[in-house]
Short mmCIF file of C-alpha atoms and ligand atoms in Angstrom, two decimals:
data_model
loop_
_atom_site.label_atom_id
_atom_site.label_comp_id
_atom_site.label_asym_id
_atom_site.label_seq_id
_atom_site.Cartn_x
_atom_site.Cartn_y
_atom_site.Cartn_z
CA MET A 1486 15.51 -70.01 -45.56
CA THR A 1487 15.68 -68.83 -41.94
CA TYR A 1488 18.74 -69.06 -39.69
CA PRO A 1489 19.63 -68.07 -36.12
CA TRP A 1490 22.12 -65.21 -36.60
CA ARG A 1491 25.07 -67.13 -35.13
CA GLU A 1492 24.52 -69.83 -37.77
CA ALA A 1493 23.94 -67.50 -40.72
CA PRO A 1494 25.76 -68.53 -43.92
CA GLU A 1495 27.61 -66.09 -46.17
CA GLY A 1496 25.14 -63.99 -48.13
CA THR A 1497 24.24 -60.59 -49.54
CA PHE A 1498 20.83 -59.50 -48.19
CA ALA A 1499 18.55 -60.55 -45.32
CA VAL A 1500 15.70 -59.59 -43.06
CA ILE A 1501 16.22 -59.70 -39.28
CA GLY A 1502 13.39 -60.00 -36.77
CA ASP A 1503 12.00 -61.90 -33.80
CA PRO A 1504 10.10 -63.87 -34.95
CA VAL A 1505 11.14 -63.91 -38.60
CA HIS A 1506 10.05 -67.33 -39.90
CA HIS A 1507 6.70 -65.93 -41.10
CA SER A 1508 8.33 -63.16 -43.18
CA LEU A 1509 7.53 -63.19 -46.89
CA SER A 1510 10.48 -60.93 -47.71
CA PRO A 1511 12.95 -63.76 -48.56
CA LYS A 1512 10.50 -65.15 -51.13
CA MET A 1513 9.81 -61.71 -52.60
CA HIS A 1514 13.43 -60.51 -52.88
CA SER A 1515 14.70 -63.90 -54.12
CA ALA A 1516 12.08 -63.70 -56.90
CA ALA A 1517 13.34 -60.22 -57.80
CA TYR A 1518 16.96 -61.47 -58.10
CA ALA A 1519 15.85 -64.50 -60.16
CA THR A 1520 13.82 -62.28 -62.52
CA LEU A 1521 16.78 -59.98 -63.18
CA GLY A 1522 19.40 -62.76 -63.13
CA LEU A 1523 21.22 -61.21 -60.15
CA PRO A 1524 23.58 -63.46 -58.16
CA TYR A 1525 22.29 -62.41 -54.74
CA THR A 1526 20.80 -64.24 -51.77
CA TYR A 1527 18.15 -63.06 -49.31
CA TYR A 1528 17.61 -64.96 -46.04
CA GLY A 1529 15.48 -64.59 -42.93
CA ILE A 1530 17.76 -64.25 -39.89
CA HIS A 1531 16.44 -64.63 -36.37
CA VAL A 1532 17.89 -62.05 -33.97
CA PRO A 1533 16.69 -61.75 -30.35
CA THR A 1534 16.16 -58.30 -28.83
CA GLY A 1535 19.38 -56.77 -27.49
CA GLU A 1536 21.59 -58.63 -30.00
CA VAL A 1537 20.97 -56.46 -33.07
CA GLY A 1538 24.36 -54.66 -33.05
CA GLU A 1539 26.31 -57.87 -32.51
CA ALA A 1540 24.32 -59.69 -35.20
CA LEU A 1541 24.84 -56.89 -37.73
CA GLU A 1542 28.62 -56.96 -37.14
CA ARG A 1543 28.59 -60.69 -37.80
CA LEU A 1544 26.46 -60.37 -40.96
CA SER A 1545 28.74 -57.61 -42.22
CA SER A 1546 31.79 -59.86 -41.76
CA LEU A 1547 29.94 -62.60 -43.73
CA GLY A 1548 29.63 -60.28 -46.71
CA TYR A 1549 26.06 -59.01 -46.27
CA GLN A 1550 25.42 -55.63 -47.92
CA GLY A 1551 21.89 -54.75 -46.91
CA ILE A 1552 19.47 -55.76 -44.18
CA ASN A 1553 15.73 -55.27 -43.79
CA VAL A 1554 14.52 -54.98 -40.23
CA THR A 1555 11.16 -56.13 -38.95
CA VAL A 1556 9.50 -56.16 -35.52
CA PRO A 1557 10.64 -55.60 -32.86
CA HIS A 1558 14.04 -54.26 -34.01
CA LYS A 1559 13.27 -51.13 -36.04
CA GLU A 1560 14.16 -48.75 -33.21
CA GLU A 1561 17.28 -50.71 -32.17
CA ALA A 1562 18.38 -50.64 -35.82
CA LEU A 1563 17.89 -46.88 -35.95
CA ASN A 1564 20.10 -46.46 -32.88
CA TRP A 1565 22.77 -48.68 -34.46
CA ALA A 1566 23.02 -46.54 -37.59
CA ASP A 1567 25.52 -43.69 -38.00
CA VAL A 1568 23.80 -42.14 -41.02
CA VAL A 1569 20.05 -41.65 -40.57
CA GLU A 1570 17.76 -40.21 -43.28
CA PRO A 1571 15.25 -37.63 -41.99
CA MET A 1572 12.15 -39.82 -42.52
CA ALA A 1573 13.62 -42.65 -40.40
CA ALA A 1574 14.49 -40.16 -37.67
CA ARG A 1575 10.97 -38.72 -37.72
CA VAL A 1576 9.31 -42.14 -37.67
CA ARG A 1577 11.84 -43.33 -35.04
CA ALA A 1578 12.25 -46.59 -36.96
CA ALA A 1579 14.65 -47.97 -39.57
CA ASN A 1580 13.57 -50.91 -41.72
CA THR A 1581 16.41 -50.81 -44.27
CA LEU A 1582 20.15 -50.78 -43.47
CA ARG A 1583 23.30 -50.53 -45.59
CA LEU A 1584 26.09 -52.19 -43.66
CA LYS A 1585 29.23 -50.73 -45.26
CA ASP A 1586 28.55 -47.19 -44.00
CA ARG A 1587 26.00 -48.00 -41.27
CA ALA A 1588 23.30 -46.01 -43.09
CA CYS A 1589 19.56 -46.46 -42.65
CA ILE A 1590 16.30 -45.38 -44.22
CA ASN A 1591 12.62 -46.04 -43.61
CA THR A 1592 10.77 -47.38 -46.65
CA ASP A 1593 7.51 -48.21 -44.82
CA ALA A 1594 6.27 -44.61 -44.72
CA PRO A 1595 6.92 -43.66 -48.38
CA GLY A 1596 5.98 -47.22 -49.48
CA PHE A 1597 2.62 -46.73 -47.79
CA LEU A 1598 2.01 -43.55 -49.82
CA ASP A 1599 2.97 -45.50 -52.97
CA THR A 1600 0.12 -47.91 -52.24
CA LEU A 1601 -2.32 -44.99 -52.14
CA GLY A 1602 -1.16 -43.90 -55.61
CA GLU A 1603 -4.42 -44.82 -57.34
CA PHE A 1604 -6.57 -43.55 -54.48
CA HIS A 1605 -7.90 -40.05 -55.06
CA PRO A 1606 -10.20 -39.18 -52.15
CA THR A 1607 -12.48 -36.15 -52.39
CA GLU A 1608 -11.42 -35.30 -48.86
CA LYS A 1609 -8.08 -36.34 -47.35
CA LYS A 1610 -9.49 -37.50 -44.04
CA VAL A 1611 -8.55 -40.76 -42.27
CA LEU A 1612 -9.77 -42.77 -39.32
CA LEU A 1613 -6.61 -44.50 -38.09
CA VAL A 1614 -6.92 -47.33 -35.54
CA GLY A 1615 -3.90 -48.24 -33.40
CA ALA A 1616 -1.10 -46.33 -31.71
CA GLY A 1617 2.00 -48.54 -32.03
CA GLY A 1618 5.09 -48.26 -34.21
CA SER A 1619 3.23 -48.91 -37.45
CA ALA A 1620 0.72 -46.19 -36.61
CA ARG A 1621 3.54 -43.70 -36.02
CA ALA A 1622 5.10 -44.40 -39.43
CA LEU A 1623 1.80 -44.08 -41.26
CA ILE A 1624 0.76 -40.93 -39.42
CA VAL A 1625 4.04 -39.26 -40.40
CA ALA A 1626 3.49 -40.34 -44.02
CA LEU A 1627 -0.15 -39.23 -44.12
CA LEU A 1628 0.56 -35.84 -42.52
CA SER A 1629 3.34 -35.24 -45.05
CA ASP A 1630 0.79 -35.92 -47.79
CA GLY A 1631 -1.79 -33.44 -46.46
CA TYR A 1632 -4.22 -35.81 -44.74
CA SER A 1633 -6.03 -34.95 -41.53
CA ILE A 1634 -6.22 -37.85 -39.11
CA LYS A 1635 -8.64 -39.02 -36.46
CA LEU A 1636 -6.66 -41.38 -34.25
CA THR A 1637 -8.22 -43.99 -31.99
CA ASN A 1638 -6.85 -46.89 -29.99
CA ARG A 1639 -7.95 -49.58 -27.52
CA THR A 1640 -5.67 -47.94 -24.92
CA LEU A 1641 -6.65 -44.33 -25.42
CA GLU A 1642 -3.73 -43.03 -23.35
CA LYS A 1643 -1.29 -44.37 -25.98
CA ALA A 1644 -3.14 -42.50 -28.72
CA HIS A 1645 -2.86 -39.29 -26.68
CA SER A 1646 0.90 -39.72 -26.12
CA LEU A 1647 1.50 -40.45 -29.79
CA ALA A 1648 -0.54 -37.41 -30.85
CA GLU A 1649 1.34 -35.25 -28.36
CA GLU A 1650 4.70 -36.56 -29.58
CA LEU A 1651 3.86 -35.93 -33.25
CA GLY A 1652 2.22 -32.58 -32.46
CA SER A 1653 0.15 -31.58 -35.50
CA ASN A 1654 -3.10 -29.66 -35.70
CA GLN A 1655 -4.14 -32.12 -38.43
CA LEU A 1656 -4.08 -34.97 -35.89
CA SER A 1657 -6.80 -35.46 -33.27
CA VAL A 1658 -7.62 -38.29 -30.87
CA SER A 1659 -11.09 -39.81 -30.77
CA GLU A 1660 -12.54 -42.08 -28.11
CA SER A 1661 -14.75 -43.89 -30.61
CA ALA A 1662 -13.85 -45.47 -33.94
CA ASP A 1663 -16.29 -43.36 -35.91
CA PRO A 1664 -15.44 -43.23 -39.64
CA ASP A 1665 -17.96 -40.48 -40.44
CA GLY A 1666 -16.52 -38.26 -43.18
CA CYS A 1667 -13.36 -40.40 -43.58
CA ALA A 1668 -12.40 -41.53 -47.08
CA LEU A 1669 -9.85 -43.93 -45.58
CA ILE A 1670 -10.31 -46.31 -42.65
CA LEU A 1671 -6.92 -47.64 -41.69
CA ASN A 1672 -6.24 -50.55 -39.34
CA THR A 1673 -2.66 -50.53 -38.02
CA THR A 1674 -3.41 -52.84 -35.07
CA SER A 1675 -2.43 -56.49 -34.81
CA ALA A 1676 -6.04 -57.45 -33.99
CA SER A 1677 -6.39 -59.23 -37.35
CA LEU A 1678 -3.48 -61.52 -36.47
CA ASN A 1679 -5.62 -62.99 -33.71
CA LYS A 1680 -8.77 -62.84 -35.87
CA GLU A 1681 -10.22 -60.28 -33.46
CA GLU A 1682 -12.74 -57.65 -34.50
CA LEU A 1683 -12.36 -53.94 -33.84
CA PRO A 1684 -15.20 -51.78 -32.47
CA ILE A 1685 -15.54 -49.71 -35.63
CA GLN A 1686 -18.88 -47.96 -36.18
CA TRP A 1687 -19.21 -49.38 -39.67
CA ASP A 1688 -22.74 -48.03 -40.13
CA ARG A 1689 -21.21 -44.53 -40.21
CA ALA A 1690 -18.71 -45.28 -42.99
CA MET A 1691 -18.99 -43.22 -46.18
CA PRO A 1692 -19.99 -45.14 -49.33
CA GLY A 1693 -16.84 -45.61 -51.41
CA ALA A 1694 -14.48 -45.32 -48.45
CA LEU A 1695 -11.33 -47.45 -48.61
CA ALA A 1696 -10.80 -49.90 -45.73
CA TYR A 1697 -7.07 -50.65 -45.47
CA ASP A 1698 -5.64 -53.32 -43.17
CA LEU A 1699 -1.86 -53.41 -42.70
CA MET A 1700 -2.15 -57.12 -41.96
CA TYR A 1701 -2.80 -59.78 -44.53
CA ALA A 1702 -4.40 -63.17 -44.13
CA ARG A 1703 -5.84 -65.77 -46.45
CA PRO A 1704 -8.65 -65.53 -47.39
CA THR A 1705 -9.00 -62.16 -45.61
CA THR A 1706 -8.96 -60.40 -42.22
CA PRO A 1707 -12.11 -59.85 -40.08
CA PHE A 1708 -11.68 -56.07 -40.62
CA LEU A 1709 -11.64 -56.40 -44.41
CA ALA A 1710 -14.38 -59.04 -44.47
CA LYS A 1711 -16.70 -56.65 -42.65
CA ALA A 1712 -15.79 -53.72 -44.90
CA PHE A 1713 -16.26 -55.83 -48.03
CA SER A 1714 -19.67 -57.05 -46.85
CA LEU A 1715 -20.73 -53.39 -46.60
CA GLY A 1716 -19.58 -52.67 -50.15
CA LEU A 1717 -16.50 -50.62 -49.21
CA ALA A 1718 -13.26 -50.77 -51.18
CA THR A 1719 -10.56 -52.88 -49.46
CA MET A 1720 -6.79 -53.25 -49.44
CA ASP A 1721 -4.63 -55.59 -47.34
CA GLY A 1722 -0.96 -55.39 -46.35
CA LEU A 1723 0.53 -57.16 -49.38
CA PRO A 1724 0.81 -54.07 -51.64
CA LEU A 1725 2.70 -52.31 -48.83
CA LEU A 1726 5.02 -55.29 -48.41
CA VAL A 1727 5.88 -55.04 -52.11
CA ALA A 1728 6.19 -51.23 -52.08
CA GLN A 1729 8.54 -51.07 -49.09
CA GLY A 1730 10.56 -54.05 -50.39
CA ALA A 1731 10.92 -52.49 -53.83
CA ARG A 1732 12.14 -49.24 -52.29
CA SER A 1733 14.73 -51.14 -50.19
CA PHE A 1734 15.87 -53.03 -53.31
CA GLU A 1735 16.27 -49.78 -55.24
CA TRP A 1736 18.17 -48.02 -52.45
CA TRP A 1737 20.62 -50.92 -52.14
CA LEU A 1738 21.12 -51.66 -55.83
CA GLY A 1739 20.31 -48.43 -57.70
CA ILE A 1740 18.19 -50.23 -60.29
CA GLU A 1741 14.44 -50.42 -60.70
CA ALA A 1742 12.82 -53.25 -58.74
CA PRO A 1743 10.70 -55.79 -60.68
CA ARG A 1744 7.52 -55.03 -58.72
CA THR A 1745 5.27 -57.35 -60.74
CA ALA A 1746 7.52 -60.36 -60.13
CA MET A 1747 7.79 -59.44 -56.45
CA ARG A 1748 4.00 -59.24 -56.15
CA GLU A 1749 3.49 -62.50 -58.02
CA ALA A 1750 5.93 -64.28 -55.71
CA LEU A 1751 3.59 -63.57 -52.81
CA GLN A 1752 0.49 -65.03 -54.43
P1 ATR B 1331 3.32 -52.22 -34.22
O1 ATR B 1331 4.71 -51.74 -34.01
O2 ATR B 1331 3.20 -53.31 -35.26
O3 ATR B 1331 2.36 -51.10 -34.48
P2 ATR B 1331 2.60 -52.43 -31.44
O4 ATR B 1331 3.50 -51.28 -31.13
O5 ATR B 1331 2.65 -53.64 -30.54
O6 ATR B 1331 2.86 -52.98 -32.89
O7 ATR B 1331 1.08 -51.88 -31.52
C1 ATR B 1331 0.02 -52.73 -31.69
C2 ATR B 1331 -1.28 -51.93 -31.77
O8 ATR B 1331 -2.35 -52.84 -31.98
C3 ATR B 1331 -1.63 -51.16 -30.52
O9 ATR B 1331 -2.30 -49.97 -30.88
C4 ATR B 1331 -2.59 -52.12 -29.80
O10 ATR B 1331 -3.49 -51.51 -28.92
P3 ATR B 1331 -3.06 -51.19 -27.40
O11 ATR B 1331 -2.25 -49.94 -27.46
O12 ATR B 1331 -4.34 -51.03 -26.68
O13 ATR B 1331 -2.26 -52.39 -26.94
C5 ATR B 1331 -3.33 -52.65 -30.99
N1 ATR B 1331 -4.02 -53.94 -30.76
C6 ATR B 1331 -3.47 -55.16 -30.70
N2 ATR B 1331 -4.43 -56.10 -30.54
C7 ATR B 1331 -5.62 -55.44 -30.50
C8 ATR B 1331 -6.99 -55.83 -30.36
N3 ATR B 1331 -7.32 -57.11 -30.22
N4 ATR B 1331 -7.94 -54.89 -30.39
C9 ATR B 1331 -7.62 -53.59 -30.53
N5 ATR B 1331 -6.34 -53.14 -30.66
C10 ATR B 1331 -5.36 -54.05 -30.64
#
């Protein structure tokens, strides 16, 4: 169920965004509550840019306890919060809010590392494509986990500014999307949303490399289709959706999230 924020009903949890109708979070969290017999609701709430603070006040007065935040409000949400965990501050984005004490965390970055749990590369080296907000969160996560990163982007200048801002000798900018020596090839761009291909030099990919697209699409994205046709391992954005959602659930409720039910709800 999706509502404009001024028409939101009473409830307990929600995701805010603009747009928000495509979000799979309501389905996933509602399945988690149903599985555990919890009397909670989770709605999609449409909030235009510039109205985040006002909308959160309203949702708080309607009884909401926790809010997930999706694009483009993660930075506005961070600025709204009084209590900011270090990871959210570093990533400059909050995707999970607790309304009663205006606290926020970022579950995208640690959730992303959760999804790499079974991945044991011989060398922790990544080709990361894109230089937006998602790229920043994943770079922070990957650096904290000891990866070295080759960053490339359509607008190279943006890759340079991001690298400068994050300032790490494990992070370099590359003009070409050359995956040579990289165990992980990570697409953080929205190119897959428009079914557009990226200029990746696939012929230079290592056998056994993992191609990871933050987007998901049925049956697949052009990035993952290409990687799969070359025999590479592939992962789309659904495991990350579950991982970040489960971490939000656990932070709000203090009980283990039913990850299997959450994943099944998305299939
Ligand atoms: P998000 O917060 O989700 O990361 P964003 O800040 O809008 O979103 O960043 C989108 C990223 O996708 C950018 O790196 C963008 O490249 P530019 O900096 O050149 O705009 C990238 N992107 C979007 N569409 C693309 C396409 N068709 N080909 C290559 N890169 C694309």
